[in-house]
């Protein structure tokens, strides 16, 4: 049996739900969640908030059609391929690093603990473009046409594709 040690990235994807997905709406929810979670690790807070908003709006209009076996198999492969290109960082997201005042080694409060805005929150990681490109590929391979239209448009806008 595979464990998380034998299968890298298994702790980041709800594989049990993906394997049991029977309807397009369920698969779209897993694809959208996977994309938002991976983008959250490398993008700025503004980008993640915009993408999460579009994903939740797309899920309200997702169809409740039944999935075929081939569509479910292709979705498993597509999600696995997407996770392969994503950075292997653990949650919580490391970008912007460091994410808070503790447990970082210097003494004293974090410079913007007084309410000022963290300047790193406005900047994405250099890896952001690769993850957005992979997200477009995942949407094309596993997402419904409605999800591809709504989320794909936002990802193209954010990534400049």
CSV table of C-alpha atoms in Angstrom, one decimal:
chain,number,residue,atom,x,y,z
A,1,UNK,CA,0.0,0.0,0.0
A,2,UNK,CA,1.2,3.5,-0.8
A,3,UNK,CA,2.0,5.9,2.0
A,4,UNK,CA,2.8,9.6,1.9
A,5,UNK,CA,6.5,8.7,1.9
A,6,UNK,CA,6.2,6.5,-1.2
A,7,UNK,CA,4.0,9.0,-3.0
A,8,UNK,CA,5.2,12.6,-2.8
A,9,UNK,CA,2.5,15.2,-2.7
A,10,UNK,CA,-0.2,12.8,-1.5
A,11,UNK,CA,-0.8,14.9,1.6
A,12,UNK,CA,-1.7,17.9,-0.5
A,13,UNK,CA,-4.5,16.3,-2.6
A,14,UNK,CA,-7.7,14.8,-1.3
A,15,UNK,CA,-7.1,11.6,-3.2
A,16,UNK,CA,-9.9,9.7,-1.4
A,17,UNK,CA,-12.4,12.3,-2.6
A,18,UNK,CA,-10.9,12.4,-6.1
A,19,UNK,CA,-11.2,8.6,-6.4
A,20,UNK,CA,-14.8,8.7,-5.3
A,21,UNK,CA,-15.9,11.6,-7.5
A,22,UNK,CA,-18.9,10.5,-9.4
A,23,UNK,CA,-20.3,13.8,-10.7
A,24,UNK,CA,-18.8,16.7,-12.7
A,25,UNK,CA,-19.6,19.0,-9.8
A,26,UNK,CA,-17.5,16.9,-7.4
A,27,UNK,CA,-14.6,16.7,-9.8
A,28,UNK,CA,-14.7,20.5,-10.5
A,29,UNK,CA,-14.7,21.2,-6.7
A,30,UNK,CA,-11.5,19.1,-6.3
A,31,UNK,CA,-9.8,20.6,-9.3
A,32,UNK,CA,-10.6,24.1,-8.2
A,33,UNK,CA,-9.5,23.4,-4.6
A,34,UNK,CA,-6.2,21.9,-5.8
A,35,UNK,CA,-5.5,24.8,-8.0
A,36,UNK,CA,-6.3,27.4,-5.4
A,37,UNK,CA,-4.2,25.6,-2.7
A,38,UNK,CA,-1.2,25.3,-5.0
A,39,UNK,CA,-1.4,28.9,-6.2
A,40,UNK,CA,-1.7,30.0,-2.6
A,41,UNK,CA,1.8,28.7,-1.9
A,42,UNK,CA,3.5,30.8,-4.5
A,43,UNK,CA,1.3,33.9,-5.3
A,44,UNK,CA,0.5,37.1,-3.5
A,45,UNK,CA,-2.5,37.4,-1.3
A,46,UNK,CA,-4.4,39.5,-3.8
A,47,UNK,CA,-3.9,36.9,-6.6
A,48,UNK,CA,-5.1,34.1,-4.3
A,49,UNK,CA,-8.1,36.0,-3.2
A,50,UNK,CA,-9.2,36.8,-6.7
A,51,UNK,CA,-8.7,33.2,-7.9
A,52,UNK,CA,-10.6,31.8,-4.8
A,53,UNK,CA,-13.5,34.1,-5.5
A,54,UNK,CA,-13.7,33.0,-9.1
A,55,UNK,CA,-13.5,29.4,-8.1
A,56,UNK,CA,-16.3,29.6,-5.6
A,57,UNK,CA,-18.5,31.4,-8.2
A,58,UNK,CA,-17.7,28.8,-10.8
A,59,UNK,CA,-18.7,26.0,-8.3
A,60,UNK,CA,-22.2,27.5,-7.9
A,61,UNK,CA,-22.8,27.0,-11.6
A,62,UNK,CA,-21.1,23.6,-12.0
A,63,UNK,CA,-23.2,20.9,-13.7
A,64,UNK,CA,-24.4,17.8,-11.8
A,65,UNK,CA,-23.8,15.4,-14.7
A,66,UNK,CA,-22.4,11.9,-14.0
A,67,UNK,CA,-18.7,11.2,-14.9
A,68,UNK,CA,-17.6,8.4,-17.1
A,69,UNK,CA,-14.8,6.1,-15.9
A,70,UNK,CA,-12.4,7.4,-18.5
A,71,UNK,CA,-13.0,11.0,-17.3
A,72,UNK,CA,-12.3,10.0,-13.8
A,73,UNK,CA,-9.1,8.2,-14.8
A,74,UNK,CA,-7.9,11.1,-16.9
A,75,UNK,CA,-8.6,13.5,-13.9
A,76,UNK,CA,-6.5,11.3,-11.6
A,77,UNK,CA,-3.6,11.5,-14.1
A,78,UNK,CA,-4.1,15.2,-14.7
A,79,UNK,CA,-4.0,16.1,-11.0
A,80,UNK,CA,-0.9,13.9,-10.4
A,81,UNK,CA,0.9,15.7,-13.3
A,82,UNK,CA,-0.1,19.1,-11.9
A,83,UNK,CA,1.1,18.2,-8.4
A,84,UNK,CA,4.5,17.0,-9.9
A,85,UNK,CA,5.3,20.5,-11.2
A,86,UNK,CA,4.2,22.3,-8.0
A,87,UNK,CA,6.7,23.2,-5.4
A,88,UNK,CA,7.1,20.7,-2.6
A,89,UNK,CA,6.6,23.1,0.2
A,90,UNK,CA,4.5,22.3,3.2
A,91,UNK,CA,1.4,24.2,4.3
A,92,UNK,CA,1.3,27.0,5.5
A,93,UNK,CA,2.6,28.6,2.4
A,94,UNK,CA,6.1,29.9,2.6
A,95,UNK,CA,5.6,32.8,0.4
A,96,UNK,CA,6.0,35.6,1.4
A,97,UNK,CA,8.6,34.3,3.8
A,98,UNK,CA,8.5,34.5,6.7
A,99,UNK,CA,4.7,34.5,7.1
A,100,UNK,CA,4.6,35.9,10.7
A,101,UNK,CA,6.5,37.1,13.7
A,102,UNK,CA,7.2,33.8,15.3
A,103,UNK,CA,9.3,31.5,15.4
A,104,UNK,CA,11.9,33.5,13.5
A,105,UNK,CA,15.3,33.9,15.1
A,106,UNK,CA,15.7,37.6,15.6
A,107,UNK,CA,14.6,39.4,18.8
A,108,UNK,CA,11.9,42.0,18.9
A,109,UNK,CA,8.6,42.3,17.1
A,110,UNK,CA,8.1,41.8,13.4
A,111,UNK,CA,8.6,45.1,11.6
A,112,UNK,CA,5.0,45.4,10.5
A,113,UNK,CA,3.4,43.9,13.6
A,114,UNK,CA,2.0,47.4,14.3
A,115,UNK,CA,-0.6,47.1,11.5
A,116,UNK,CA,1.5,48.3,8.5
A,117,UNK,CA,1.2,46.2,5.4
A,118,UNK,CA,3.8,43.6,4.7
A,119,UNK,CA,5.4,44.5,1.4
A,120,UNK,CA,6.1,40.9,0.6
A,121,UNK,CA,2.3,40.2,0.5
A,122,UNK,CA,2.1,42.1,-2.8
A,123,UNK,CA,4.8,40.0,-4.5
A,124,UNK,CA,4.5,36.5,-5.9
A,125,UNK,CA,7.2,33.9,-6.0
A,126,UNK,CA,9.1,33.4,-9.2
A,127,UNK,CA,7.5,30.0,-9.3
A,128,UNK,CA,4.1,31.5,-9.7
A,129,UNK,CA,4.1,31.5,-13.6
A,130,UNK,CA,4.9,27.8,-13.7
A,131,UNK,CA,2.1,26.9,-11.3
A,132,UNK,CA,-0.4,29.1,-13.2
A,133,UNK,CA,0.6,27.4,-16.5
A,134,UNK,CA,0.2,24.0,-14.9
A,135,UNK,CA,-3.2,25.1,-13.6
A,136,UNK,CA,-4.4,25.9,-17.1
A,137,UNK,CA,-3.2,22.5,-18.3
A,138,UNK,CA,-5.1,20.8,-15.4
A,139,UNK,CA,-8.3,22.8,-16.2
A,140,UNK,CA,-8.1,21.8,-19.8
A,141,UNK,CA,-7.6,18.1,-19.0
A,142,UNK,CA,-10.0,17.6,-16.0
A,143,UNK,CA,-12.3,20.6,-15.6
A,144,UNK,CA,-15.7,21.1,-17.0
A,145,UNK,CA,-16.3,23.6,-19.8
A,146,UNK,CA,-17.9,26.0,-17.4
A,147,UNK,CA,-14.9,25.8,-15.0
A,148,UNK,CA,-12.5,26.1,-17.8
A,149,UNK,CA,-14.2,29.3,-19.0
A,150,UNK,CA,-14.5,31.0,-15.6
A,151,UNK,CA,-11.3,29.9,-13.9
A,152,UNK,CA,-9.3,29.6,-17.0
A,153,UNK,CA,-10.1,33.2,-18.0
A,154,UNK,CA,-8.9,34.5,-14.6
A,155,UNK,CA,-5.7,32.4,-14.7
A,156,UNK,CA,-4.9,33.7,-18.1
A,157,UNK,CA,-5.4,37.2,-16.9
A,158,UNK,CA,-3.3,36.7,-13.7
A,159,UNK,CA,-0.5,34.9,-15.6
A,160,UNK,CA,-0.5,37.1,-18.6
A,161,UNK,CA,-1.0,34.2,-21.0
